[in-house]
PDB file of C-alpha atoms in Angstrom:
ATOM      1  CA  UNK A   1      46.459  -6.983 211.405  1.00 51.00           C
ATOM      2  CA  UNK A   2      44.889  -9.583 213.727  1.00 50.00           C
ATOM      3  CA  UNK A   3      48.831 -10.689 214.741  1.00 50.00           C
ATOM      4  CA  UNK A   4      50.110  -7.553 214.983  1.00 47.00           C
ATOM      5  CA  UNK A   5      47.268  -6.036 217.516  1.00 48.00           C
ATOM      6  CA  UNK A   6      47.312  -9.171 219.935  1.00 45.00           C
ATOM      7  CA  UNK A   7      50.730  -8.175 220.579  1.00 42.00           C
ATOM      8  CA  UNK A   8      49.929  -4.838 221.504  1.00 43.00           C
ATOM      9  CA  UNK A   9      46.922  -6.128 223.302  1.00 45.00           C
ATOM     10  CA  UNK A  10      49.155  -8.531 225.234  1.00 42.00           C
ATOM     11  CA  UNK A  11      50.820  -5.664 227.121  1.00 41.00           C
ATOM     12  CA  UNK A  12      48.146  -2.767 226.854  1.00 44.00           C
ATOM     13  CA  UNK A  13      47.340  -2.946 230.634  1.00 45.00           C
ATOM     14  CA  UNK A  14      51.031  -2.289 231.997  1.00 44.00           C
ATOM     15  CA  UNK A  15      51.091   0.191 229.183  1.00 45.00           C
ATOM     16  CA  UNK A  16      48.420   2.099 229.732  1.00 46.00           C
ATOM     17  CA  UNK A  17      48.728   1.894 233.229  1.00 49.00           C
ATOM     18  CA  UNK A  18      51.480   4.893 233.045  1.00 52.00           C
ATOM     19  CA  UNK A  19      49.070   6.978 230.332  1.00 55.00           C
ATOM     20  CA  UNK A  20      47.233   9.830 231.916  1.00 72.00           C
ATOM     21  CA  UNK A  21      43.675  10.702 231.822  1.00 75.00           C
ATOM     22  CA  UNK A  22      43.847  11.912 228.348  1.00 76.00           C
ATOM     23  CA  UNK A  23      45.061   9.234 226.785  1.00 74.00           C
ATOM     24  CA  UNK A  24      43.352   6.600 228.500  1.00 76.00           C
ATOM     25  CA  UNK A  25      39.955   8.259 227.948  1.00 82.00           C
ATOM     26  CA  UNK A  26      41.133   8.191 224.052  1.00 81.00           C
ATOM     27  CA  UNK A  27      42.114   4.651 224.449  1.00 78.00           C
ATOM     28  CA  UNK A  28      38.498   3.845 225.697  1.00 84.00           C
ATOM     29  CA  UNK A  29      36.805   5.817 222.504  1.00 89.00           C
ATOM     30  CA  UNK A  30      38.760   4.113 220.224  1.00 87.00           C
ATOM     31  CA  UNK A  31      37.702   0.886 221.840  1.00 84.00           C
ATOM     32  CA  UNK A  32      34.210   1.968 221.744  1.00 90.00           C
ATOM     33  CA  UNK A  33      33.940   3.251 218.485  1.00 93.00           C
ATOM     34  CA  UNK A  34      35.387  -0.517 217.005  1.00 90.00           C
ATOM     35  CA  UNK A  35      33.343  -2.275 219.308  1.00 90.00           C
ATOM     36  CA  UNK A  36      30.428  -0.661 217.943  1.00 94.00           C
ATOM     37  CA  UNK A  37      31.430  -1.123 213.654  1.00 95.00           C
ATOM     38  CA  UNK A  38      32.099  -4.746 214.832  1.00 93.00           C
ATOM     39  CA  UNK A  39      28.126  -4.746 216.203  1.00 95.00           C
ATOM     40  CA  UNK A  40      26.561  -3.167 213.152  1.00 96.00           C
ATOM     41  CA  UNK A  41      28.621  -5.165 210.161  1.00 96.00           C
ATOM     42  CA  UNK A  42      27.638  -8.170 212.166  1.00 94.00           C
ATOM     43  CA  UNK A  43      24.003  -7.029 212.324  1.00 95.00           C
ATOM     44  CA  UNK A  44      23.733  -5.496 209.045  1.00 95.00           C
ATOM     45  CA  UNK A  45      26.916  -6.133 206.831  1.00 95.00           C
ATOM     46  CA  UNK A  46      30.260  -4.169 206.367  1.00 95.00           C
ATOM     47  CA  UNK A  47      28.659  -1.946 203.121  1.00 95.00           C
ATOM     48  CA  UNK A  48      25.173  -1.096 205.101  1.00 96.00           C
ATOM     49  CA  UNK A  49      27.367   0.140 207.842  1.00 97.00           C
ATOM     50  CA  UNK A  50      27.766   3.919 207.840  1.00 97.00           C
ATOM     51  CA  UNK A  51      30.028   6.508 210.003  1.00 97.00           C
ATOM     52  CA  UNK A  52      26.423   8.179 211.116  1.00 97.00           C
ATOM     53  CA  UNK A  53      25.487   4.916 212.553  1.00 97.00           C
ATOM     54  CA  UNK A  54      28.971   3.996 214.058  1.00 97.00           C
ATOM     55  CA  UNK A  55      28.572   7.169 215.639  1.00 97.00           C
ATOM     56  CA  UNK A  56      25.341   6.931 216.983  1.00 96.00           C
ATOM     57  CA  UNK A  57      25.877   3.654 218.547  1.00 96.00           C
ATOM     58  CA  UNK A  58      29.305   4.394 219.996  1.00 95.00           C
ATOM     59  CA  UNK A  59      27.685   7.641 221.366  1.00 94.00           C
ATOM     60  CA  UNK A  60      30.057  10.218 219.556  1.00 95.00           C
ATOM     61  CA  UNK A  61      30.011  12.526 216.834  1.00 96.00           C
ATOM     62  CA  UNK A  62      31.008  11.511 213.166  1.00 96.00           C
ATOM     63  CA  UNK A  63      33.621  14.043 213.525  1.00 96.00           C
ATOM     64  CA  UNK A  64      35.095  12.237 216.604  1.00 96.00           C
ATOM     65  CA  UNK A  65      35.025   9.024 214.493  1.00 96.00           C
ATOM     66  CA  UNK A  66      36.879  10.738 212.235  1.00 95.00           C
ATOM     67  CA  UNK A  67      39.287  12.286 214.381  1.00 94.00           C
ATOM     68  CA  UNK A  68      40.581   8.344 215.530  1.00 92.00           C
ATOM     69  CA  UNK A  69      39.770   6.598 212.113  1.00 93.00           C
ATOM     70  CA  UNK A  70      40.417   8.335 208.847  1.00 92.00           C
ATOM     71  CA  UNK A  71      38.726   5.413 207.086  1.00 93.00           C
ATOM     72  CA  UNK A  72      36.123   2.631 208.030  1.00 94.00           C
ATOM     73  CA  UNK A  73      38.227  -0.076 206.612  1.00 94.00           C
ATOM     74  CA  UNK A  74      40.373   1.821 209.733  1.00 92.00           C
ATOM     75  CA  UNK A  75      38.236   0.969 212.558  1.00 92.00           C
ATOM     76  CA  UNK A  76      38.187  -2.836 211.393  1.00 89.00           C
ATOM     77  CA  UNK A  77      41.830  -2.513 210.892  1.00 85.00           C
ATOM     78  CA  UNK A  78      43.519  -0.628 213.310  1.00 75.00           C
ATOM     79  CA  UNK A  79      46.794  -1.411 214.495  1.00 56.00           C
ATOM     80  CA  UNK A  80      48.262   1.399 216.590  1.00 52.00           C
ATOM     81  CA  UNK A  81      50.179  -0.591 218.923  1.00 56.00           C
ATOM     82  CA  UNK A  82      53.472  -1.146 216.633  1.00 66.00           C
ATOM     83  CA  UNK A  83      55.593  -0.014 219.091  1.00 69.00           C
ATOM     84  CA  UNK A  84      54.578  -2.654 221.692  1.00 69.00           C
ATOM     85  CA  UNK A  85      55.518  -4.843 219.209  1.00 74.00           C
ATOM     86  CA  UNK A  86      58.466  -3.358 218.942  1.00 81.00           C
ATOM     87  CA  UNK A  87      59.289  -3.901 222.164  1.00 82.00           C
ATOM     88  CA  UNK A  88      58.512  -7.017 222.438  1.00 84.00           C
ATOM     89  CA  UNK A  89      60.966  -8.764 219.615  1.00 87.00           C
ATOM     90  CA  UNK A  90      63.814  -6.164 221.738  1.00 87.00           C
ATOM     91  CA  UNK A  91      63.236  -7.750 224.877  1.00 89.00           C
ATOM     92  CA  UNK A  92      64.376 -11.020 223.182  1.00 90.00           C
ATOM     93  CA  UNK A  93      67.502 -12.243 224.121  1.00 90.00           C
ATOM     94  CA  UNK A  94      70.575 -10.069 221.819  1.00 83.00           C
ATOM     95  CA  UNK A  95      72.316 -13.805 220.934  1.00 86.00           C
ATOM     96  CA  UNK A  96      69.106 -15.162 220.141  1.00 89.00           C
ATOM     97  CA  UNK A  97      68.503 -16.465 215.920  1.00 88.00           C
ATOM     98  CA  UNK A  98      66.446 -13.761 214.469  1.00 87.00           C
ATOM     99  CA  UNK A  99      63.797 -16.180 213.324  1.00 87.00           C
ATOM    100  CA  UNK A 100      63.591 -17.678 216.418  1.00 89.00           C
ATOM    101  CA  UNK A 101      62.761 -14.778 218.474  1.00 90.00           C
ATOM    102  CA  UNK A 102      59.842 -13.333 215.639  1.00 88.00           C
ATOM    103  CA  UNK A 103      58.738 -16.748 215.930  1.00 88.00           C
ATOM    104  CA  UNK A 104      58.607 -16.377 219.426  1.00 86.00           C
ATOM    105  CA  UNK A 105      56.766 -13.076 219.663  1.00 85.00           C
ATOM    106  CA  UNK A 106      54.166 -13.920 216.862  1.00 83.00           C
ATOM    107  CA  UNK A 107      52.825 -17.218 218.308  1.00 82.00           C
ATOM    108  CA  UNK A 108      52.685 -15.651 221.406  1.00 79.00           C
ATOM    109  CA  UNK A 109      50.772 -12.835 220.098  1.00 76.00           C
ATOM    110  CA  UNK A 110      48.423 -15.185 217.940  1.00 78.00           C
ATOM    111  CA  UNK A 111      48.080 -17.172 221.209  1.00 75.00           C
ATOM    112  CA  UNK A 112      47.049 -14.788 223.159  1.00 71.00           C
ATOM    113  CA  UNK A 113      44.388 -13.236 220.416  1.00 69.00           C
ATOM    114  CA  UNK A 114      42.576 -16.644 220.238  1.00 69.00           C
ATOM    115  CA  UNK A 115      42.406 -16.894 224.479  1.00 67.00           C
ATOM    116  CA  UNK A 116      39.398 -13.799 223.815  1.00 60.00           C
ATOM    117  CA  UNK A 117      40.853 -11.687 226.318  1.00 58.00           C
ATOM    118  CA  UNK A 118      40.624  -8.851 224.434  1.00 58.00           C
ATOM    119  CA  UNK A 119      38.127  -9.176 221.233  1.00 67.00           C
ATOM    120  CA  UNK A 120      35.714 -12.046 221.124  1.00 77.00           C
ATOM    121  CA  UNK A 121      36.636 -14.773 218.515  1.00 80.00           C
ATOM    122  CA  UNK A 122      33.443 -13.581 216.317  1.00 84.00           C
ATOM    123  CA  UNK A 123      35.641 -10.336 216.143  1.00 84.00           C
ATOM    124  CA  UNK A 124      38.700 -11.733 215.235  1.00 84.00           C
ATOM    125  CA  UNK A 125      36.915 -14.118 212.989  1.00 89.00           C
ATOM    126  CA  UNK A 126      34.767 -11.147 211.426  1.00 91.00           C
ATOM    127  CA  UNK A 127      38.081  -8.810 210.626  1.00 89.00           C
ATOM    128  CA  UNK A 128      39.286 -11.894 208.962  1.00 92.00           C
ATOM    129  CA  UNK A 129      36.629 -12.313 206.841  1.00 94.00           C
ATOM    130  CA  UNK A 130      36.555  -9.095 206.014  1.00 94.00           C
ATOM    131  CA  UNK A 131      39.832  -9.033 205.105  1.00 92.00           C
ATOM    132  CA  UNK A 132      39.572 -11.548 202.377  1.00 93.00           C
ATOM    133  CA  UNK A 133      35.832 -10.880 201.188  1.00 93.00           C
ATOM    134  CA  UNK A 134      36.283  -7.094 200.973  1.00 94.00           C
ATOM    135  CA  UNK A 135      38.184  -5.250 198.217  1.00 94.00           C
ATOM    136  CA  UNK A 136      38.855  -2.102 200.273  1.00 93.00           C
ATOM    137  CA  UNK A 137      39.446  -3.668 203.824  1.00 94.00           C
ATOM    138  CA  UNK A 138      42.383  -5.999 202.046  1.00 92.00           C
ATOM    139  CA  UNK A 139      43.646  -2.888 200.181  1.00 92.00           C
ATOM    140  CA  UNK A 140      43.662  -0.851 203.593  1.00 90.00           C
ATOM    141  CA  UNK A 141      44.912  -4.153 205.208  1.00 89.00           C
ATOM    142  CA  UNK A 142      48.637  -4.175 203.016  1.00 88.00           C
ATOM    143  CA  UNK A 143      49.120   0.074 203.243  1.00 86.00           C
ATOM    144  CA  UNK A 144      48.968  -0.941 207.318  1.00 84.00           C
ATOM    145  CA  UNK A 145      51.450  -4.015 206.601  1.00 85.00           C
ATOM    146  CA  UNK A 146      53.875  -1.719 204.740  1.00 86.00           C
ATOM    147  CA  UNK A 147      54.056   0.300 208.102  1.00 84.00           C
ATOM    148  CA  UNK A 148      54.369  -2.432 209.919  1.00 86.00           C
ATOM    149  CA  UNK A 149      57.251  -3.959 208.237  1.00 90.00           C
ATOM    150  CA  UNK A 150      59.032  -1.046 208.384  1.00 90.00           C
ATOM    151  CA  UNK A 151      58.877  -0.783 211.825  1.00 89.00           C
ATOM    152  CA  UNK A 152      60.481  -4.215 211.807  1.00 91.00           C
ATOM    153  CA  UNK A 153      63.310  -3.331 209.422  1.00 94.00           C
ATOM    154  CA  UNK A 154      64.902  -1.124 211.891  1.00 92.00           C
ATOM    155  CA  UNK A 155      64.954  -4.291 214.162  1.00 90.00           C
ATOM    156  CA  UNK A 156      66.150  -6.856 211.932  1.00 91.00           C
ATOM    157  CA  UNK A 157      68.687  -4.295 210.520  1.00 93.00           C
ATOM    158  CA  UNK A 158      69.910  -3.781 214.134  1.00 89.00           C
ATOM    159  CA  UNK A 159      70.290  -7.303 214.679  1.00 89.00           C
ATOM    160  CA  UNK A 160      72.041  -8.452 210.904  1.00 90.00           C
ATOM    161  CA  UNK A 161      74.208  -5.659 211.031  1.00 91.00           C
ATOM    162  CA  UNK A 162      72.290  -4.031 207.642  1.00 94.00           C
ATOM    163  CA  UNK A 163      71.195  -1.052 206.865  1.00 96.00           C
ATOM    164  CA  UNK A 164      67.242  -0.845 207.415  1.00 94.00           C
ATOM    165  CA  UNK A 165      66.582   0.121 204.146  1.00 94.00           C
ATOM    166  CA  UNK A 166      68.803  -2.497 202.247  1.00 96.00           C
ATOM    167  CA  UNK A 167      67.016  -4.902 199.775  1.00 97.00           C
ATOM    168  CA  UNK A 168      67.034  -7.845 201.682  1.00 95.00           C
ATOM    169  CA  UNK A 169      66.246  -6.543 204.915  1.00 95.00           C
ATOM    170  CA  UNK A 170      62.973  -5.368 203.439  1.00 95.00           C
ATOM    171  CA  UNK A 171      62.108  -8.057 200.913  1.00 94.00           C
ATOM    172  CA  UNK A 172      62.694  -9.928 204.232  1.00 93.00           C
ATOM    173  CA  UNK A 173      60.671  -7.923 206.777  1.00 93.00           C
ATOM    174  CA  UNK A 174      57.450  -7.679 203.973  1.00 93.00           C
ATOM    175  CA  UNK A 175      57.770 -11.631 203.672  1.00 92.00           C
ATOM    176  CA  UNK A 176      57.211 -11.803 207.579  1.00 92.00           C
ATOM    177  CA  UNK A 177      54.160  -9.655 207.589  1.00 91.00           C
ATOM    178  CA  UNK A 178      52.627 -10.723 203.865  1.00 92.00           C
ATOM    179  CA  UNK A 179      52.931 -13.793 205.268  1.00 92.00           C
ATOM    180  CA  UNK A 180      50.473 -13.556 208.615  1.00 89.00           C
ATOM    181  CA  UNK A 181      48.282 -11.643 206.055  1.00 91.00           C
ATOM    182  CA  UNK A 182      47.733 -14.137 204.122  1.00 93.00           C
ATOM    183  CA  UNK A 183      47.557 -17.275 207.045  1.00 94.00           C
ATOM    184  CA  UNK A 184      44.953 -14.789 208.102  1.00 92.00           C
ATOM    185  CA  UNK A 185      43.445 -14.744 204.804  1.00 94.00           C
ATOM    186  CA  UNK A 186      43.377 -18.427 204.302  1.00 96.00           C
ATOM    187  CA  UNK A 187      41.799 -19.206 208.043  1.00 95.00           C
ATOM    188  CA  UNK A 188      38.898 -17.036 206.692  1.00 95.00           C
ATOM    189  CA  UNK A 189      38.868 -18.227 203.066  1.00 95.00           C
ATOM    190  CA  UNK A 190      38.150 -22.002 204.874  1.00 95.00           C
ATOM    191  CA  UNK A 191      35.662 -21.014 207.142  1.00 94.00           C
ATOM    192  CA  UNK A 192      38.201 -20.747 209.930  1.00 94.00           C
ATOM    193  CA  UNK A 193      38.541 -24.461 210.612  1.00 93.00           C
ATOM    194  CA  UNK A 194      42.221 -24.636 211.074  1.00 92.00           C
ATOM    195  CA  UNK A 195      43.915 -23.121 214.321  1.00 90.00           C
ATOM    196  CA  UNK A 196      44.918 -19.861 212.881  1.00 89.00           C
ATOM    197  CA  UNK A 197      48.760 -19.993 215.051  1.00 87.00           C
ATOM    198  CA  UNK A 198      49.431 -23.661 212.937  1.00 91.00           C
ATOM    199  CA  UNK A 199      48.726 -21.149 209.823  1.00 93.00           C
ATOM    200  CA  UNK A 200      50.919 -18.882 210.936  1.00 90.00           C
ATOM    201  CA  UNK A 201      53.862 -21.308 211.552  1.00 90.00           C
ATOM    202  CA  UNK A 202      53.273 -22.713 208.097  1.00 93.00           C
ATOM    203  CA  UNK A 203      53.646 -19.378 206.308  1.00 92.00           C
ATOM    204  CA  UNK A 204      56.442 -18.477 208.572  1.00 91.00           C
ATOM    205  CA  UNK A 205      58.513 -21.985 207.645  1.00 91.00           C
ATOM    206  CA  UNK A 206      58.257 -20.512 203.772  1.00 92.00           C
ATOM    207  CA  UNK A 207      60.149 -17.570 204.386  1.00 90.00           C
ATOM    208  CA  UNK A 208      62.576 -18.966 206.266  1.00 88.00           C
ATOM    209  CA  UNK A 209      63.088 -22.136 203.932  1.00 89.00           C
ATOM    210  CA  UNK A 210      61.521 -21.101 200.707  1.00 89.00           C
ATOM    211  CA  UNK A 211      58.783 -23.344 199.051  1.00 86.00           C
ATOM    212  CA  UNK A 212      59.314 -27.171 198.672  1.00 82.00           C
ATOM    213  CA  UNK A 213      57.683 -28.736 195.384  1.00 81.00           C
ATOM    214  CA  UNK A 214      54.416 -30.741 196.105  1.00 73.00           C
ATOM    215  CA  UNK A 215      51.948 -32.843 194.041  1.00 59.00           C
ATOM    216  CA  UNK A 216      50.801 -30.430 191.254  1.00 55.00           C
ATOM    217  CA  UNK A 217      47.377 -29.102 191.765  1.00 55.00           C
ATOM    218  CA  UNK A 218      44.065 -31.353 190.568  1.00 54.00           C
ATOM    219  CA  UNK A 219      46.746 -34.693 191.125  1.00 52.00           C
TER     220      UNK A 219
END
C-alpha cells in the first residue's frame, strides 16, 4: 500500500546503505522493473500491459520479472519494506499512547510519499486508481494488508500487554490498515482532489472513536 511503502521509502537510503552488492543490485531491478509497468499501464492501460513487455522495457527476462513479482497486480503493489515500518512505530517513545505514535508514523509516511521523492505523484496517483478501478489489483491489495497488519499485531500486542493473536488486537490492527486502504481508495474514487494525509486522519479518527451519526444520505 501507498502508506505502507513511503515509510519504507523514508529510510531506504540509510538502509540500504549497509546492503551489499547483491542486494542493492536487486533493489535497483525491482525498481526498474515497477518503473517500467508504471510506463506501459500509463501508455497503454493496466490489462494491455503484459510481463513480455514489462520485461522488454525494464531490460530483463520474464523469468527475472517473475523471480521479484509473482503477480502483476505485484509490481503495482509491492510493499517489501514492512520491517522499516516496523521500526519505525519501535523507535517511538515506550510511554507514548499507541494511537498517537501510529498516527505519528503514518502521516509522516503519507507526507513524505506526496513530497515525490521517491515515485512521482502520477505514480502514486496511478496505483491508487488502480486500486479502486481494478478487481484483481484491490483483491491483491487486502492479501498484502493482511500481512501487513500482522506485522503490526506483534507491536501493538507488545505495547497493550496482549497476546498478538488475541481478537482485539487484530480486529484492531486490520482496522488501522483497512482503513488507509480505503482513504486511498476514496482519494482515487474523487479524482484525487482531497490531500490524501487529511483522508488518512479521517479514517484513522473512526477507529479510534467509532462512527458518529450524520445527516442520512440524499438529505
Amino acid at each position: 500500500m501507498t502508506t505502507m511503502a513511503a515509510i519504507a521509502h523514508s529510510s531506504t537510503s540509510a538502509a540500504t546503505a549497509h546492503l551489499g552488492l547483491r542486494e542493492r543490485k536487486k533493489i535497483k531491478t525491482r525498481a526498474a522493473i515497477r518503473r517500467a509497468t508504471y510506463r506501459l499501464i500509463m501508455e497503454q492501460g493496466y490489462d494491455a500491459t503484459t510481463i513480455e513487455q514489462i520485461a522488454e522495457a525494464a531490460e530483463v527476462s520474464p523469468s527475472t520479472v517473475f523471480r521479484y513479482f509473482p503477480t502483476k497486480e505485484d509490481i503495482v503493489l509491492t510493499d517489501e519494506y514492512d520491517p522499516l515500518m516496523e521500526a519505525a512505530l519501535r523507535a517511538r517513545p515506550a510511554d507514548e499512547p499507541l494511537t498517537i505514535s501510529l498516527r505519528h508514523v503514518i502521516r509522516d509516511a503519507v507526507e513524505q510519499a506526496m513530497s515525490g521523492e521517491f515515485e512521482s505523484p502520477e505514480e502514486q496517483r496511478l496505483r491508487s486508481r488502480l486500486m479502486a478501478e481494478v478487481p484483481a489489483v484491490r483483491s491483491r491489495a487486502r492479501e498484502s494488508m493482511s500481512v501487513t497488519g500482522r506485522m503490526m499485531c506483534g507491536i501493538v500486542a507488545e505495547r497493550t500487554g496482549r497476546a498478538p493473536d488475541d481478537l482485539e488486537v487484530r480486529a484492531y490492527c486490520m482496522g488501522v490498515v483497512g482503513a488507509m486502504m480505503e482513504a486511498s481508495i476514496h482519494w482515487a474514487e474523487n479524482d484525487h482532489r482531497d490531500n490524501l494525509a487529511d483522508l488518512v486522519e479521517r479514517t484513522l479518527d473512526v477507529v479510534e472513536h467509532g462512527l458518529t451519526p450524520g445527516k442520512p444520505a440524499g438529505s
